Each structure stands twice: as structure tokens, then as C-alpha cells.
XYZ file of N, CA and C in Angstrom:
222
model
N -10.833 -2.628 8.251
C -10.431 -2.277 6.899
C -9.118 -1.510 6.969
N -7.911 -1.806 6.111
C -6.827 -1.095 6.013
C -6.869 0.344 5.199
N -6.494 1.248 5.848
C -6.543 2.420 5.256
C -5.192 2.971 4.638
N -4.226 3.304 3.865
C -3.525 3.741 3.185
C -3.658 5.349 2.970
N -2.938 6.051 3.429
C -3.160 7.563 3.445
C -4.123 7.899 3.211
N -5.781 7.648 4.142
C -7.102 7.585 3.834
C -7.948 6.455 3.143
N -7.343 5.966 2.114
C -7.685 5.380 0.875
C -7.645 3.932 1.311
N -9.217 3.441 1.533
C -9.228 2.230 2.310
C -8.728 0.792 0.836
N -8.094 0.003 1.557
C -7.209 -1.059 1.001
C -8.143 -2.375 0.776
N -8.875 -2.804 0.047
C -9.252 -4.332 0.377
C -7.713 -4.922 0.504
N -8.553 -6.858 1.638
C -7.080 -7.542 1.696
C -5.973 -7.984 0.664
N -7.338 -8.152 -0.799
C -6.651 -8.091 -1.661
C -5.510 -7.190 -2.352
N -6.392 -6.026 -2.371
C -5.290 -4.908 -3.035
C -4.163 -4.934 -2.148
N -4.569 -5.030 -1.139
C -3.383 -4.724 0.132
C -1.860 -6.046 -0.302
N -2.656 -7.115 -0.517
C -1.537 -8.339 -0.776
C -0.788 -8.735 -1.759
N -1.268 -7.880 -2.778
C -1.241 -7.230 -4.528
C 0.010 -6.307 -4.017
N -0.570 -5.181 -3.609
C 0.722 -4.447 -3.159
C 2.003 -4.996 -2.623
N 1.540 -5.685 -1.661
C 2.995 -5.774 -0.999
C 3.475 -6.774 -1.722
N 3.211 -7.933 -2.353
C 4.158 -8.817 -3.591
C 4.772 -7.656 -4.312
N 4.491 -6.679 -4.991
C 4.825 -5.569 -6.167
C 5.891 -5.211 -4.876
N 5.683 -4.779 -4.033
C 6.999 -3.938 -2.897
C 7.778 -5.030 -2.812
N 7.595 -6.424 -2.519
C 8.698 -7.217 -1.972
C 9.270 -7.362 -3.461
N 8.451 -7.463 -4.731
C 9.601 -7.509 -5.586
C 10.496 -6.858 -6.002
N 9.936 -5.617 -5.617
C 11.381 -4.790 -6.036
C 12.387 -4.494 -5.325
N 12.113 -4.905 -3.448
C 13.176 -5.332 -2.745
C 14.050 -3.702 -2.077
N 13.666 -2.945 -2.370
C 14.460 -1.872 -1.556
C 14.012 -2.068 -0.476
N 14.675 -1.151 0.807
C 14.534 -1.412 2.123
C 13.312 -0.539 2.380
N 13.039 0.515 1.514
C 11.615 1.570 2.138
C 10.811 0.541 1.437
N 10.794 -0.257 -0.025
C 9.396 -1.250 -0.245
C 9.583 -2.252 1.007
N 10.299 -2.779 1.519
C 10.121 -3.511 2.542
C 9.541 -3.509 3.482
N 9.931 -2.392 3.979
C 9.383 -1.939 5.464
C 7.971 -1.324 5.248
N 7.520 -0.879 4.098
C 5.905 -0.673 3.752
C 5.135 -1.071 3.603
N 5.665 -2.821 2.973
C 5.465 -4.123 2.977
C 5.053 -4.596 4.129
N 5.530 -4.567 5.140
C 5.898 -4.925 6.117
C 4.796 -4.240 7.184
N 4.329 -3.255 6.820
C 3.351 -1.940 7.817
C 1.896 -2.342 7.094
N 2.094 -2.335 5.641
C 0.894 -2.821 5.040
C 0.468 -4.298 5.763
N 1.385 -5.298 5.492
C 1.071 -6.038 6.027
C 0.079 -6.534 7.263
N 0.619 -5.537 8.194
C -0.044 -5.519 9.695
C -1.141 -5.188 9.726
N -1.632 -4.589 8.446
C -3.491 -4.050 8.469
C -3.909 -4.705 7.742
N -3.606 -5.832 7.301
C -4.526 -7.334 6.619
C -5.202 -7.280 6.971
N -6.511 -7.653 7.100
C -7.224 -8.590 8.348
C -7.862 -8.642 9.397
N -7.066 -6.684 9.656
C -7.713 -6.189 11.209
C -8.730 -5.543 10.586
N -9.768 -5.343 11.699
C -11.163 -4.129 11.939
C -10.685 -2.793 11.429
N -10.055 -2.416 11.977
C -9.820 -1.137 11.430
C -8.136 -1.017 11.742
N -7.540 -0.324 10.620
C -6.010 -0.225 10.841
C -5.400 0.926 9.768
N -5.015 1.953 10.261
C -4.260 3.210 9.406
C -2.997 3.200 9.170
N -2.461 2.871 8.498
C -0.977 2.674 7.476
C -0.386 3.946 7.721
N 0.208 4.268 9.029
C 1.777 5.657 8.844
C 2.636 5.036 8.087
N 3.213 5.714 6.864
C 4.007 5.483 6.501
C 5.081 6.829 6.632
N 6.556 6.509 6.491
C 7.182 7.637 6.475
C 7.295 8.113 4.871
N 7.915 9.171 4.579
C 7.691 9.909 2.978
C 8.511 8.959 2.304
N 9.436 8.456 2.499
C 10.600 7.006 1.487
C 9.676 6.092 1.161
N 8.823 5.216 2.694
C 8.218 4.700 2.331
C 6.571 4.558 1.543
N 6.335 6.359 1.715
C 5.184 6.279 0.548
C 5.642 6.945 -0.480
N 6.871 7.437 -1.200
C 7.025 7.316 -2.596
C 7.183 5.662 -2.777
N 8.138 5.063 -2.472
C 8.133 3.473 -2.606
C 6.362 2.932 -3.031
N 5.468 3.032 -2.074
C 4.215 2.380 -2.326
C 4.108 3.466 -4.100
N 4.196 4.704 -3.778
C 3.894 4.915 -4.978
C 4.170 4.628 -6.406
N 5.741 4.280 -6.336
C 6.227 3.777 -7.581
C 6.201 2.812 -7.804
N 5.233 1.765 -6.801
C 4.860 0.771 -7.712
C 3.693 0.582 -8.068
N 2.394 1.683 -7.839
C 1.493 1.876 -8.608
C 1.277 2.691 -9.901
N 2.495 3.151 -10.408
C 2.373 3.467 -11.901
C 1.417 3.103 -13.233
N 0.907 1.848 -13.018
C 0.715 0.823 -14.009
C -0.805 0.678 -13.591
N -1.182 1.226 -12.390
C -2.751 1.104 -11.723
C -3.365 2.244 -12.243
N -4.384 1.076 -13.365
C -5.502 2.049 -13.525
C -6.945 2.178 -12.989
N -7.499 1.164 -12.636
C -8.612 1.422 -11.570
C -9.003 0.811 -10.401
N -9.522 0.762 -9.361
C -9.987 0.404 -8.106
C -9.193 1.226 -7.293
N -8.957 0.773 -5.932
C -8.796 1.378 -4.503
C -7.055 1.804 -5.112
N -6.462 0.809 -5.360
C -4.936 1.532 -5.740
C -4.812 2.347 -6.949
N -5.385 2.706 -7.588
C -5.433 4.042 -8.429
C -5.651 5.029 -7.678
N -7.054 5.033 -7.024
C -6.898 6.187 -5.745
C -6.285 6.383 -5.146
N -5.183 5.688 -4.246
C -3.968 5.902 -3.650
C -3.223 6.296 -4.636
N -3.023 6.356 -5.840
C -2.048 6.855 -6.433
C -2.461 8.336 -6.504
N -3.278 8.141 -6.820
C -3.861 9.976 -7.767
C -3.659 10.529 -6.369
């Protein structure tokens, strides 16, 4: 299961996310994109992100109001 600063990710939410990061195309959504990515799928996998790249994840959950990415937001 992908974990996100604790806050475990289904593959879905996880693939939800990173479309929302690749669309907005900065280089920190990219590369978070890109880290998210790598914990698709695996058994267990913890998302370091650096602080660019978790305001980035954050500003594109604005608009999330419930499940696993609301909790990563709050």
C-alpha cells in the first residue's frame, strides 16, 4: 500500500493524483508524480517527498472533499 505523509493512497487515488500533478506540469508536480508513481502497486511503499514537492501534491487537492486524499490534505 502507498503511503503519502502517513496517509495510505489506494492505486486509484494515487493515479487520480498524479494525472491532477502531470496536468499542471511544474517541475515539483512532476517529480511527485513521478515518486508517487513508484508506490503503485508495491506491498508496501512510503512517499519522501521534499517540502516543493508536497505543497505541489497539496495544491492540487484543494477541491478534495472526501476519501484518502482529503486526509492528505487536512
Amino acid at each position: 500500500m502507498l503511503r503519502v505523509y502517513g496517509v495510505p493512497i489506494t492505486p486509484e487515488d494515487g493515479r487520480r493524483l498524479i494525472a491532477t500533478l502531470i496536468a499542471d506540469g511544474g517541475p515539483d508536480q512532476m517529480t511527485a508524480a513521478e515518486m508517487i508513481g513508484k508506490g503503485i502497486g508495491r506491498v508496501f511503499y512510503a512517499v519522501a517527498l521534499s517540502p516543493a514537492e508536497r505543497d505541489a501534491v497539496l495544491s492540487t487537492l484543494e477541491d478534495v472533499d472526501e476519501g484518502p486524499l482529503a486526509e492528505l490534505r487536512r
